mmCIF file of C-alpha atoms and ligand atoms in Angstrom:
data_model
loop_
_atom_site.group_PDB
_atom_site.id
_atom_site.type_symbol
_atom_site.label_atom_id
_atom_site.label_comp_id
_atom_site.label_asym_id
_atom_site.label_seq_id
_atom_site.Cartn_x
_atom_site.Cartn_y
_atom_site.Cartn_z
ATOM 1 C CA UNK H 1 0.000 0.000 0.000
ATOM 2 C CA UNK H 2 1.123 3.553 -0.593
ATOM 3 C CA UNK H 3 1.233 6.266 2.029
ATOM 4 C CA UNK H 4 -0.026 8.819 -0.429
ATOM 5 C CA UNK H 5 -3.157 10.601 0.680
ATOM 6 C CA UNK H 6 -3.054 8.944 4.095
ATOM 7 C CA UNK H 7 -2.257 11.194 7.037
ATOM 8 C CA UNK H 8 -0.577 8.766 9.383
ATOM 9 C CA UNK H 9 0.881 10.144 12.531
ATOM 10 C CA UNK H 10 1.625 9.279 16.100
ATOM 11 C CA UNK H 11 0.062 11.927 18.237
ATOM 12 C CA UNK H 12 1.774 13.481 21.198
ATOM 13 C CA UNK H 13 5.352 12.511 20.408
ATOM 14 C CA UNK H 14 7.459 9.487 20.920
ATOM 15 C CA UNK H 15 6.262 6.016 21.821
ATOM 16 C CA UNK H 16 8.575 3.032 21.806
ATOM 17 C CA UNK H 17 8.209 1.440 18.373
ATOM 18 C CA UNK H 18 10.188 -1.607 17.334
ATOM 19 C CA UNK H 19 9.513 -2.206 13.645
ATOM 20 C CA UNK H 20 10.445 -5.405 11.946
ATOM 21 C CA UNK H 21 11.355 -7.460 14.965
ATOM 22 C CA UNK H 22 11.780 -11.186 14.854
ATOM 23 C CA UNK H 23 8.410 -12.610 15.820
ATOM 24 C CA UNK H 24 9.059 -16.329 16.249
ATOM 25 C CA UNK H 25 7.601 -17.777 19.413
ATOM 26 C CA UNK H 26 5.756 -14.613 20.351
ATOM 27 C CA UNK H 27 2.126 -13.634 20.417
ATOM 28 C CA UNK H 28 1.254 -11.007 17.850
ATOM 29 C CA UNK H 29 -1.989 -9.044 18.185
ATOM 30 C CA UNK H 30 -3.541 -6.773 15.582
ATOM 31 C CA UNK H 31 -5.743 -4.112 17.199
ATOM 32 C CA UNK H 32 -8.420 -1.925 15.590
ATOM 33 C CA UNK H 33 -10.025 1.195 17.059
ATOM 34 C CA UNK H 34 -12.864 3.244 15.538
ATOM 35 C CA UNK H 35 -15.190 4.155 18.404
ATOM 36 C CA UNK H 36 -14.965 7.931 18.089
ATOM 37 C CA UNK H 37 -13.161 10.178 15.597
ATOM 38 C CA UNK H 38 -9.824 8.396 15.254
ATOM 39 C CA UNK H 39 -9.329 5.509 12.847
ATOM 40 C CA UNK H 40 -6.506 3.455 14.283
ATOM 41 C CA UNK H 41 -4.712 0.140 13.887
ATOM 42 C CA UNK H 42 -1.702 -1.210 15.737
ATOM 43 C CA UNK H 43 0.359 -4.327 16.205
ATOM 44 C CA UNK H 44 1.540 -5.354 19.664
ATOM 45 C CA UNK H 45 3.868 -8.273 20.337
ATOM 46 C CA UNK H 46 3.862 -10.154 23.666
ATOM 47 C CA UNK H 47 7.075 -11.893 24.597
ATOM 48 C CA UNK H 48 7.146 -13.705 27.943
ATOM 49 C CA UNK H 49 3.990 -11.788 28.791
ATOM 50 C CA UNK H 50 5.679 -8.406 28.199
ATOM 51 C CA UNK H 51 4.039 -6.236 25.516
ATOM 52 C CA UNK H 52 5.919 -4.223 22.895
ATOM 53 C CA UNK H 53 4.332 -1.911 20.348
ATOM 54 C CA UNK H 54 5.496 -2.879 16.852
ATOM 55 C CA UNK H 55 3.404 -0.239 15.091
ATOM 56 C CA UNK H 56 0.651 2.229 15.840
ATOM 57 C CA UNK H 57 -1.180 4.238 13.198
ATOM 58 C CA UNK H 58 -3.796 6.876 14.038
ATOM 59 C CA UNK H 59 -5.685 8.842 11.402
ATOM 60 C CA UNK H 60 -7.727 11.724 12.807
ATOM 61 C CA UNK H 61 -10.891 13.267 11.369
ATOM 62 C CA UNK H 62 -10.682 16.814 12.772
ATOM 63 C CA UNK H 63 -10.900 18.400 9.316
ATOM 64 C CA UNK H 64 -14.108 16.484 8.451
ATOM 65 C CA UNK H 65 -16.018 17.746 11.508
ATOM 66 C CA UNK H 66 -14.560 21.261 11.749
ATOM 67 C CA UNK H 67 -17.483 23.024 10.094
ATOM 68 C CA UNK H 68 -20.046 21.354 12.380
ATOM 69 C CA UNK H 69 -18.678 22.353 15.799
ATOM 70 C CA UNK H 70 -18.613 18.733 16.960
ATOM 71 C CA UNK H 71 -18.383 15.163 15.747
ATOM 72 C CA UNK H 72 -21.087 14.136 13.269
ATOM 73 C CA UNK H 73 -21.570 10.396 13.913
ATOM 74 C CA UNK H 74 -22.552 9.516 10.320
ATOM 75 C CA UNK H 75 -19.534 11.330 8.878
ATOM 76 C CA UNK H 76 -17.285 9.655 11.451
ATOM 77 C CA UNK H 77 -18.658 6.195 10.612
ATOM 78 C CA UNK H 78 -18.247 6.708 6.868
ATOM 79 C CA UNK H 79 -14.672 7.909 7.319
ATOM 80 C CA UNK H 80 -13.867 4.823 9.412
ATOM 81 C CA UNK H 81 -15.297 2.554 6.697
ATOM 82 C CA UNK H 82 -13.203 4.326 4.074
ATOM 83 C CA UNK H 83 -9.940 4.292 6.038
ATOM 84 C CA UNK H 84 -9.895 1.250 8.321
ATOM 85 C CA UNK H 85 -8.583 -1.231 5.763
ATOM 86 C CA UNK H 86 -5.760 1.058 4.617
ATOM 87 C CA UNK H 87 -4.841 1.959 8.196
ATOM 88 C CA UNK H 88 -4.756 -1.748 9.082
ATOM 89 C CA UNK H 89 -2.529 -2.488 6.109
ATOM 90 C CA UNK H 90 -0.251 0.373 7.105
ATOM 91 C CA UNK H 91 0.052 -0.924 10.686
ATOM 92 C CA UNK H 92 1.038 -4.379 9.404
ATOM 93 C CA UNK H 93 3.503 -2.891 6.914
ATOM 94 C CA UNK H 94 5.142 -0.761 9.605
ATOM 95 C CA UNK H 95 5.440 -3.830 11.828
ATOM 96 C CA UNK H 96 6.981 -5.687 8.881
ATOM 97 C CA UNK H 97 4.362 -8.416 9.198
ATOM 98 C CA UNK H 98 1.614 -9.977 7.141
ATOM 99 C CA UNK H 99 -1.853 -10.822 8.388
ATOM 100 C CA UNK H 100 -0.852 -14.504 8.314
ATOM 101 C CA UNK H 101 1.720 -13.834 11.056
ATOM 102 C CA UNK H 102 -0.852 -12.329 13.413
ATOM 103 C CA UNK H 103 -2.107 -14.587 16.236
ATOM 104 C CA UNK H 104 -5.356 -12.788 17.043
ATOM 105 C CA UNK H 105 -7.463 -9.799 16.010
ATOM 106 C CA UNK H 106 -8.619 -7.411 18.730
ATOM 107 C CA UNK H 107 -11.216 -4.746 18.090
ATOM 108 C CA UNK H 108 -13.013 -2.070 20.089
ATOM 109 C CA UNK H 109 -16.572 -3.372 20.462
ATOM 110 C CA UNK H 110 -17.815 -0.377 22.515
ATOM 111 C CA UNK H 111 -18.656 1.930 24.173
ATOM 112 C CA UNK H 112 -18.744 4.699 21.571
ATOM 113 C CA UNK H 113 -20.513 6.061 18.522
ATOM 114 C CA UNK H 114 -22.275 2.991 17.225
ATOM 115 C CA UNK H 115 -21.619 3.504 13.493
ATOM 116 C CA UNK H 116 -17.902 3.765 14.103
ATOM 117 C CA UNK H 117 -17.792 0.811 16.485
ATOM 118 C CA UNK H 118 -19.705 -1.260 13.918
ATOM 119 C CA UNK H 119 -17.203 -0.380 11.172
ATOM 120 C CA UNK H 120 -14.348 -1.791 13.240
ATOM 121 C CA UNK H 121 -16.243 -4.855 14.447
ATOM 122 C CA UNK H 122 -17.326 -5.753 10.904
ATOM 123 C CA UNK H 123 -13.792 -5.463 9.538
ATOM 124 C CA UNK H 124 -12.390 -7.519 12.434
ATOM 125 C CA UNK H 125 -15.022 -10.203 11.900
ATOM 126 C CA UNK H 126 -14.218 -10.292 8.182
ATOM 127 C CA UNK H 127 -10.493 -10.677 8.877
ATOM 128 C CA UNK H 128 -11.167 -13.333 11.489
ATOM 129 C CA UNK H 129 -13.548 -15.303 9.237
ATOM 130 C CA UNK H 130 -11.168 -15.098 6.272
ATOM 131 C CA UNK H 131 -8.038 -16.145 8.192
ATOM 132 C CA UNK H 132 -9.412 -18.322 10.976
ATOM 133 C CA UNK H 133 -7.614 -16.123 13.552
ATOM 134 C CA UNK H 134 -9.317 -15.661 16.930
ATOM 135 C CA UNK H 135 -11.446 -12.556 17.387
ATOM 136 C CA UNK H 136 -11.327 -10.568 20.642
ATOM 137 C CA UNK H 137 -13.797 -7.786 21.460
ATOM 138 C CA UNK H 138 -12.271 -5.094 23.671
ATOM 139 C CA UNK H 139 -13.979 -2.498 25.823
ATOM 140 C CA UNK H 140 -12.505 0.861 24.793
ATOM 141 C CA UNK H 141 -12.412 1.986 28.439
ATOM 142 C CA UNK H 142 -10.482 -1.175 29.360
ATOM 143 C CA UNK H 143 -8.007 -0.227 26.632
ATOM 144 C CA UNK H 144 -7.406 3.114 28.379
ATOM 145 C CA UNK H 145 -7.515 1.585 31.859
ATOM 146 C CA UNK H 146 -4.874 -1.064 31.062
ATOM 147 C CA UNK H 147 -2.521 1.334 29.246
ATOM 148 C CA UNK H 148 -0.271 1.860 32.310
ATOM 149 C CA UNK H 149 0.438 -1.904 32.218
ATOM 150 C CA UNK H 150 1.798 -1.429 28.682
ATOM 151 C CA UNK H 151 4.639 0.722 29.983
ATOM 152 C CA UNK H 152 8.105 -0.645 30.661
ATOM 153 C CA UNK H 153 7.883 0.214 34.358
ATOM 154 C CA UNK H 154 4.114 -0.190 34.729
ATOM 155 C CA UNK H 155 2.164 -0.410 38.003
ATOM 156 C CA UNK H 156 1.103 -3.540 39.844
ATOM 157 C CA UNK H 157 -2.574 -4.429 40.239
ATOM 158 C CA UNK H 158 -4.570 -2.928 41.831
ATOM 159 C CA UNK H 159 -3.886 0.650 40.709
ATOM 160 C CA UNK H 160 -6.176 3.652 40.579
ATOM 161 C CA UNK H 161 -6.845 5.200 37.185
ATOM 162 C CA UNK H 162 -8.304 8.596 36.402
ATOM 163 C CA UNK H 163 -9.574 8.583 32.832
ATOM 164 C CA UNK H 164 -10.035 12.163 31.618
ATOM 165 C CA UNK H 165 -10.766 12.696 27.944
ATOM 166 C CA UNK H 166 -13.134 14.429 25.558
ATOM 167 C CA UNK H 167 -15.642 11.619 26.012
ATOM 168 C CA UNK H 168 -15.006 10.204 29.468
ATOM 169 C CA UNK H 169 -14.205 11.046 33.049
ATOM 170 C CA UNK H 170 -14.128 8.328 35.689
ATOM 171 C CA UNK H 171 -12.122 6.890 38.556
ATOM 172 C CA UNK H 172 -11.453 3.177 38.185
ATOM 173 C CA UNK H 173 -9.673 0.763 40.455
ATOM 174 C CA UNK H 174 -8.003 -1.668 38.068
ATOM 175 C CA UNK H 175 -7.814 -5.007 39.933
ATOM 176 C CA UNK H 176 -6.946 -7.072 36.877
ATOM 177 C CA UNK H 177 -7.501 -7.367 33.148
ATOM 178 C CA UNK H 178 -11.233 -7.987 33.527
ATOM 179 C CA UNK H 179 -11.959 -6.616 36.979
ATOM 180 C CA UNK H 180 -12.655 -2.933 37.549
ATOM 181 C CA UNK H 181 -14.355 -0.932 40.287
ATOM 182 C CA UNK H 182 -15.770 2.420 39.224
ATOM 183 C CA UNK H 183 -15.575 4.771 42.183
ATOM 184 C CA UNK H 184 -17.325 7.627 40.384
ATOM 185 C CA UNK H 185 -17.441 9.659 37.221
ATOM 186 C CA UNK H 186 -18.949 12.652 35.511
ATOM 187 C CA UNK H 187 -22.695 12.934 35.660
ATOM 188 C CA UNK H 188 -22.812 15.187 32.590
ATOM 189 C CA UNK H 189 -19.973 16.491 30.376
ATOM 190 C CA UNK H 190 -16.441 15.147 30.178
ATOM 191 C CA UNK H 191 -13.691 17.680 31.012
ATOM 192 C CA UNK H 192 -12.329 17.629 27.452
ATOM 193 C CA UNK H 193 -15.771 18.604 26.180
ATOM 194 C CA UNK H 194 -15.761 21.517 28.619
ATOM 195 C CA UNK H 195 -12.299 22.624 27.429
ATOM 196 C CA UNK H 196 -13.439 22.405 23.806
ATOM 197 C CA UNK H 197 -16.636 24.348 24.528
ATOM 198 C CA UNK H 198 -14.673 27.004 26.433
ATOM 199 C CA UNK H 199 -12.373 27.440 23.440
ATOM 200 C CA UNK H 200 -15.362 27.788 21.103
ATOM 201 C CA UNK H 201 -17.011 30.376 23.372
ATOM 202 C CA UNK H 202 -13.811 32.417 23.423
ATOM 203 C CA UNK H 203 -12.999 32.071 19.712
ATOM 204 C CA UNK H 204 -9.920 29.909 20.314
ATOM 205 C CA UNK H 205 -8.904 27.053 17.976
ATOM 206 C CA UNK H 206 -9.932 23.401 18.416
ATOM 207 C CA UNK H 207 -9.093 21.105 20.069
ATOM 208 C CA UNK H 208 -9.793 23.417 22.954
ATOM 209 C CA UNK H 209 -7.590 21.849 25.637
ATOM 210 C CA UNK H 210 -4.194 22.979 24.335
ATOM 211 C CA UNK H 211 -5.431 26.460 23.300
ATOM 212 C CA UNK H 212 -7.175 27.085 26.636
ATOM 213 C CA UNK H 213 -4.076 25.893 28.495
ATOM 214 C CA UNK H 214 -1.840 28.233 26.462
ATOM 215 C CA UNK H 215 -4.113 31.259 27.116
ATOM 216 C CA UNK H 216 -4.456 30.344 30.784
ATOM 217 C CA UNK H 217 -0.676 30.516 31.219
ATOM 218 C CA UNK H 218 -0.930 34.306 30.719
ATOM 219 C CA UNK H 219 -4.046 34.758 32.857
ATOM 220 C CA UNK H 220 -5.072 35.477 36.426
ATOM 221 C CA UNK H 221 -6.997 32.477 37.779
ATOM 222 C CA UNK H 222 -8.422 34.509 40.698
ATOM 223 C CA UNK H 223 -10.245 37.175 38.658
ATOM 224 C CA UNK H 224 -13.389 35.111 38.018
ATOM 225 C CA UNK H 225 -15.011 33.066 40.787
ATOM 226 C CA UNK H 226 -16.079 29.997 38.840
ATOM 227 C CA UNK H 227 -18.020 27.262 40.634
ATOM 228 C CA UNK H 228 -16.450 23.974 41.738
ATOM 229 C CA UNK H 229 -19.410 21.657 40.963
ATOM 230 C CA UNK H 230 -20.013 18.728 43.366
ATOM 231 C CA UNK H 231 -16.821 19.538 45.291
ATOM 232 C CA UNK H 232 -18.666 19.207 48.609
ATOM 233 C CA UNK H 233 -20.436 15.971 47.705
ATOM 234 C CA UNK H 234 -19.143 13.032 49.654
ATOM 235 C CA UNK H 235 -18.404 10.826 46.632
ATOM 236 C CA UNK H 236 -16.160 10.622 43.575
ATOM 237 C CA UNK H 237 -18.693 11.991 41.085
ATOM 238 C CA UNK H 238 -18.016 15.068 38.995
ATOM 239 C CA UNK H 239 -19.941 17.585 36.921
ATOM 240 C CA UNK H 240 -18.641 20.038 34.331
ATOM 241 C CA UNK H 241 -21.701 21.416 32.545
ATOM 242 C CA UNK H 242 -22.379 24.155 35.125
ATOM 243 C CA UNK H 243 -18.815 25.386 34.816
ATOM 244 C CA UNK H 244 -19.269 25.776 31.077
ATOM 245 C CA UNK H 245 -22.444 27.793 31.656
ATOM 246 C CA UNK H 246 -20.688 29.995 34.257
ATOM 247 C CA UNK H 247 -18.003 30.766 31.709
ATOM 248 C CA UNK H 248 -20.633 31.658 29.104
ATOM 249 C CA UNK H 249 -22.289 34.075 31.569
ATOM 250 C CA UNK H 250 -18.973 35.702 32.496
ATOM 251 C CA UNK H 251 -18.119 36.132 28.832
ATOM 252 C CA UNK H 252 -21.522 37.629 28.004
ATOM 253 C CA UNK H 253 -21.310 40.041 30.948
ATOM 254 C CA UNK H 254 -17.925 41.304 29.710
ATOM 255 C CA UNK H 255 -19.192 41.659 26.149
ATOM 256 C CA UNK H 256 -22.266 43.587 27.358
ATOM 257 C CA UNK H 257 -20.110 45.867 29.508
ATOM 258 C CA UNK H 258 -17.173 46.494 27.173
ATOM 259 C CA UNK H 259 -18.551 45.608 23.748
ATOM 260 C CA UNK H 260 -16.066 42.734 23.380
ATOM 261 C CA UNK H 261 -13.253 40.769 24.968
ATOM 262 C CA UNK H 262 -9.715 42.018 25.501
ATOM 263 C CA UNK H 263 -6.794 39.601 25.288
ATOM 264 C CA UNK H 264 -6.369 39.757 29.073
ATOM 265 C CA UNK H 265 -10.067 38.901 29.593
ATOM 266 C CA UNK H 266 -9.709 35.782 27.491
ATOM 267 C CA UNK H 267 -6.581 34.737 29.367
ATOM 268 C CA UNK H 268 -8.212 35.331 32.765
ATOM 269 C CA UNK H 269 -11.348 33.404 31.762
ATOM 270 C CA UNK H 270 -9.213 30.459 30.579
ATOM 271 C CA UNK H 271 -7.080 30.536 33.729
ATOM 272 C CA UNK H 272 -10.146 30.662 36.003
ATOM 273 C CA UNK H 273 -11.824 27.829 34.113
ATOM 274 C CA UNK H 274 -8.721 25.621 34.100
ATOM 275 C CA UNK H 275 -8.139 26.233 37.808
ATOM 276 C CA UNK H 276 -11.723 25.220 38.600
ATOM 277 C CA UNK H 277 -11.359 21.969 36.597
ATOM 278 C CA UNK H 278 -8.013 21.209 38.244
ATOM 279 C CA UNK H 279 -9.386 21.991 41.727
ATOM 280 C CA UNK H 280 -12.352 19.655 41.314
ATOM 281 C CA UNK H 281 -10.255 16.850 39.831
ATOM 282 C CA UNK H 282 -7.631 17.217 42.569
ATOM 283 C CA UNK H 283 -10.191 17.088 45.394
ATOM 284 C CA UNK H 284 -12.013 14.132 43.853
ATOM 285 C CA UNK H 285 -8.727 12.344 43.131
ATOM 286 C CA UNK H 286 -7.798 12.657 46.799
ATOM 287 C CA UNK H 287 -11.173 11.179 47.755
ATOM 288 C CA UNK H 288 -10.767 8.342 45.222
ATOM 289 C CA UNK H 289 -7.224 7.667 46.461
ATOM 290 C CA UNK H 290 -8.426 7.443 50.043
ATOM 291 C CA UNK H 291 -11.038 4.854 49.025
ATOM 292 C CA UNK H 292 -8.429 2.948 46.980
ATOM 293 C CA UNK H 293 -5.857 3.001 49.804
ATOM 294 C CA UNK H 294 -8.391 1.307 52.087
ATOM 295 C CA UNK H 295 -7.733 -1.817 49.930
ATOM 296 C CA UNK H 296 -4.168 -1.664 51.236
ATOM 297 C CA UNK H 297 -2.493 -2.118 47.824
ATOM 298 C CA UNK H 298 1.094 -3.400 47.976
ATOM 299 C CA UNK H 299 2.514 -0.785 45.586
ATOM 300 C CA UNK H 300 -0.062 2.035 45.461
ATOM 301 C CA UNK H 301 -0.224 3.934 42.204
ATOM 302 C CA UNK H 302 -2.364 6.633 40.611
ATOM 303 C CA UNK H 303 -2.286 6.615 36.814
ATOM 304 C CA UNK H 304 -3.940 9.062 34.477
ATOM 305 C CA UNK H 305 -5.132 8.501 30.897
ATOM 306 C CA UNK H 306 -7.099 10.397 28.240
ATOM 307 C CA UNK H 307 -6.335 13.524 26.218
ATOM 308 C CA UNK H 308 -6.941 15.942 29.118
ATOM 309 C CA UNK H 309 -4.049 14.244 30.941
ATOM 310 C CA UNK H 310 -1.835 16.353 28.651
ATOM 311 C CA UNK H 311 -2.727 19.417 30.748
ATOM 312 C CA UNK H 312 0.379 20.397 32.729
ATOM 313 C CA UNK H 313 -1.487 22.252 35.469
ATOM 314 C CA UNK H 314 -3.730 19.226 36.018
ATOM 315 C CA UNK H 315 -0.801 16.780 35.955
ATOM 316 C CA UNK H 316 1.076 18.822 38.553
ATOM 317 C CA UNK H 317 -1.979 18.932 40.812
ATOM 318 C CA UNK H 318 -2.554 15.174 40.544
ATOM 319 C CA UNK H 319 1.108 14.447 41.126
ATOM 320 C CA UNK H 320 0.920 16.642 44.244
ATOM 321 C CA UNK H 321 -2.127 14.795 45.605
ATOM 322 C CA UNK H 322 -0.510 11.401 44.961
ATOM 323 C CA UNK H 323 2.751 12.581 46.556
ATOM 324 C CA UNK H 324 0.909 13.830 49.668
ATOM 325 C CA UNK H 325 -0.544 10.364 50.164
ATOM 326 C CA UNK H 326 2.692 8.518 49.382
ATOM 327 C CA UNK H 327 1.341 7.098 46.125
ATOM 328 C CA UNK H 328 3.322 6.710 42.893
ATOM 329 C CA UNK H 329 2.034 8.794 39.974
ATOM 330 C CA UNK H 330 2.131 7.612 36.348
ATOM 331 C CA UNK H 331 1.198 9.638 33.281
ATOM 332 C CA UNK H 332 1.825 7.604 30.103
ATOM 333 C CA UNK H 333 3.165 9.386 26.985
ATOM 334 C CA UNK H 334 0.446 11.407 25.311
ATOM 335 C CA UNK H 335 0.287 9.158 22.223
ATOM 336 C CA UNK H 336 -0.878 6.382 24.556
ATOM 337 C CA UNK H 337 -3.226 8.653 26.537
ATOM 338 C CA UNK H 338 -5.282 9.756 23.534
ATOM 339 C CA UNK H 339 -7.289 7.288 21.451
ATOM 340 C CA UNK H 340 -5.078 4.726 19.723
ATOM 341 C CA UNK H 341 -5.188 1.065 18.719
ATOM 342 C CA UNK H 342 -2.040 -0.016 20.578
ATOM 343 C CA UNK H 343 -4.077 0.085 23.784
ATOM 344 C CA UNK H 344 -6.733 -2.097 22.107
ATOM 345 C CA UNK H 345 -4.155 -4.595 20.804
ATOM 346 C CA UNK H 346 -2.601 -4.636 24.284
ATOM 347 C CA UNK H 347 -5.894 -5.138 26.172
ATOM 348 C CA UNK H 348 -6.989 -7.706 23.541
ATOM 349 C CA UNK H 349 -3.653 -9.497 23.871
ATOM 350 C CA UNK H 350 -4.028 -9.743 27.645
ATOM 351 C CA UNK H 351 -7.494 -11.229 27.116
ATOM 352 C CA UNK H 352 -6.156 -13.619 24.454
ATOM 353 C CA UNK H 353 -3.345 -14.813 26.721
ATOM 354 C CA UNK H 354 -5.862 -15.305 29.539
ATOM 355 C CA UNK H 355 -7.985 -17.496 27.260
ATOM 356 C CA UNK H 356 -10.884 -15.130 26.508
ATOM 357 C CA UNK H 357 -12.318 -15.555 23.006
ATOM 358 C CA UNK H 358 -15.195 -14.039 21.046
ATOM 359 C CA UNK H 359 -16.821 -15.336 17.909
ATOM 360 C CA UNK H 360 -18.746 -13.945 14.965
ATOM 361 C CA UNK H 361 -21.704 -13.178 17.246
ATOM 362 C CA UNK H 362 -19.642 -10.333 18.812
ATOM 363 C CA UNK H 363 -21.840 -7.261 18.822
ATOM 364 C CA UNK H 364 -21.065 -3.536 18.804
ATOM 365 C CA UNK H 365 -22.208 -1.850 22.016
ATOM 366 C CA UNK H 366 -22.874 1.894 22.309
ATOM 367 C CA UNK H 367 -22.822 1.534 26.130
ATOM 368 C CA UNK H 368 -20.613 -0.866 28.009
ATOM 369 C CA UNK H 369 -19.785 -0.050 31.638
ATOM 370 C CA UNK H 370 -16.498 -1.556 32.781
ATOM 371 C CA UNK H 371 -17.793 -2.145 36.273
ATOM 372 C CA UNK H 372 -20.686 -4.559 35.784
ATOM 373 C CA UNK H 373 -21.846 -4.062 39.377
ATOM 374 C CA UNK H 374 -22.723 -0.443 38.635
ATOM 375 C CA UNK H 375 -25.332 1.133 36.365
ATOM 376 C CA UNK H 376 -24.191 2.896 33.188
ATOM 377 C CA UNK H 377 -23.250 6.529 33.741
ATOM 378 C CA UNK H 378 -25.943 8.894 32.614
ATOM 379 C CA UNK H 379 -25.617 11.108 29.617
ATOM 380 C CA UNK H 380 -24.397 10.926 26.104
ATOM 381 C CA UNK H 381 -21.989 13.613 25.000
ATOM 382 C CA UNK H 382 -20.583 14.865 21.744
ATOM 383 C CA UNK H 383 -18.421 11.737 21.620
ATOM 384 C CA UNK H 384 -21.099 9.181 22.394
ATOM 385 C CA UNK H 385 -22.235 7.449 25.536
ATOM 386 C CA UNK H 386 -20.248 7.962 28.729
ATOM 387 C CA UNK H 387 -19.865 4.276 29.537
HETATM 388 O O1 KG4 D 1 -8.573 11.082 24.645
HETATM 389 P P1 KG4 D 1 -8.844 12.047 23.533
HETATM 390 O O2 KG4 D 1 -7.836 12.160 22.429
HETATM 391 O O3 KG4 D 1 -10.166 11.712 22.790
HETATM 392 C C1 KG4 D 1 -11.325 11.356 23.391
HETATM 393 O O4 KG4 D 1 -11.957 12.238 23.944
HETATM 394 O O5 KG4 D 1 -11.665 10.163 23.336
HETATM 395 O O6 KG4 D 1 -9.066 13.450 24.250
HETATM 396 C C2 KG4 D 1 -9.300 14.620 23.499
HETATM 397 C C3 KG4 D 1 -9.654 15.714 24.464
HETATM 398 C C4 KG4 D 1 -10.121 16.974 23.765
HETATM 399 O O7 KG4 D 1 -11.340 17.370 24.330
HETATM 400 C C5 KG4 D 1 -9.008 17.970 24.033
HETATM 401 O O8 KG4 D 1 -9.451 19.316 24.111
HETATM 402 C C6 KG4 D 1 -8.475 17.486 25.358
HETATM 403 O O9 KG4 D 1 -8.501 16.075 25.256
HETATM 404 N N1 KG4 D 1 -7.108 17.970 25.583
HETATM 405 C C7 KG4 D 1 -6.758 18.774 26.604
HETATM 406 C C8 KG4 D 1 -5.394 19.085 26.423
HETATM 407 N N2 KG4 D 1 -4.952 18.429 25.297
HETATM 408 C C9 KG4 D 1 -6.019 17.749 24.798
HETATM 409 N N3 KG4 D 1 -7.482 19.264 27.626
HETATM 410 C C10 KG4 D 1 -6.848 20.078 28.496
HETATM 411 N N4 KG4 D 1 -5.546 20.450 28.379
HETATM 412 C C11 KG4 D 1 -4.786 19.980 27.369
HETATM 413 N N5 KG4 D 1 -3.520 20.337 27.249
HETATM 414 ZN ZN1 ZN D 2 -10.897 7.165 24.466
#
């Protein structure tokens, strides 16, 4: 296949890639991801149980949705259908492997935008039926939750994970590859959605997280008294929609008063908003850590995943909370925090090695809570269902 016309990139910088390795006697997993707006394929090799990423290809869709102010599910699904096969071929080529050398095919089977999830599941089923290779359905959230275990110096089970992205926000205790306790999560928007909305309201470029963070660096976080939703509630749940509305009101008041926004206003609004998000996440992380520490884990660890984990102010706050409680803090490289298929190949590989198998009855699930003891989180955002 040719690279022409295909925008392949690894987001967020370097990830350990080992192309063309000798694969004899190892378990090779092809992973596919298409649950939101990234079409991704990756190959992960397990050797003595240790995973290595051989290739990881992510093709974004930002340009397709730009004019609509959010992800259009039908456009996303069509783009996945058009690109998945080429992205898969590219991942195999970069790993210097053929499909025949793959031991199993892992695919995100939910939760997410159903059209996109279906595109991946159908391709994976086709590949599995044509080659006779085992098929493994992976929960996208499990992919994120198990990412710390993909790192060279990963944590021991159980660890606490804060997943903060454009589609999700939840605290999970990861006990094992198929055993998760959800301590709490957002009851409305995900923080990334709130960052993106803030950027839109202030005329800053998308994705909103990096542009809001850059503006905030110049701003005064104390000028606007933004709310800290649910900060007093005695649980690990979060809410971000009220914060978004407070920002809208503050912006409108300034526009009414001055006829527009000055540069300093924008910076102060961003700084105040970011501080409120970081405050709430820090307080709730402390609460989640206290609950997790009651399990008396041998090597306590707080890990963070999701695109919002790129935020330096937030990372520093979380690291501080973990440090206060004597807990190790892990933030994987950004390319593994944002949506990618290496995490799906990895989670699928762990399932494969543990003997889990799916068959051609595997279905695509828009909702799929990781913690089966708990009800699905309410709400469906711009990026699909919350869990
Ligand atoms: O995990 P991700 O790539 O996609 C999903 O949401 O599944 O996360 C993307 C989100 C976007 O909402 C983006 O604005 C946010 O992560 N983000 C950030 C930063 N970088 C990306 N939010 C805050 N600060 C950042 N530096
Ligand atoms: Zn995700």
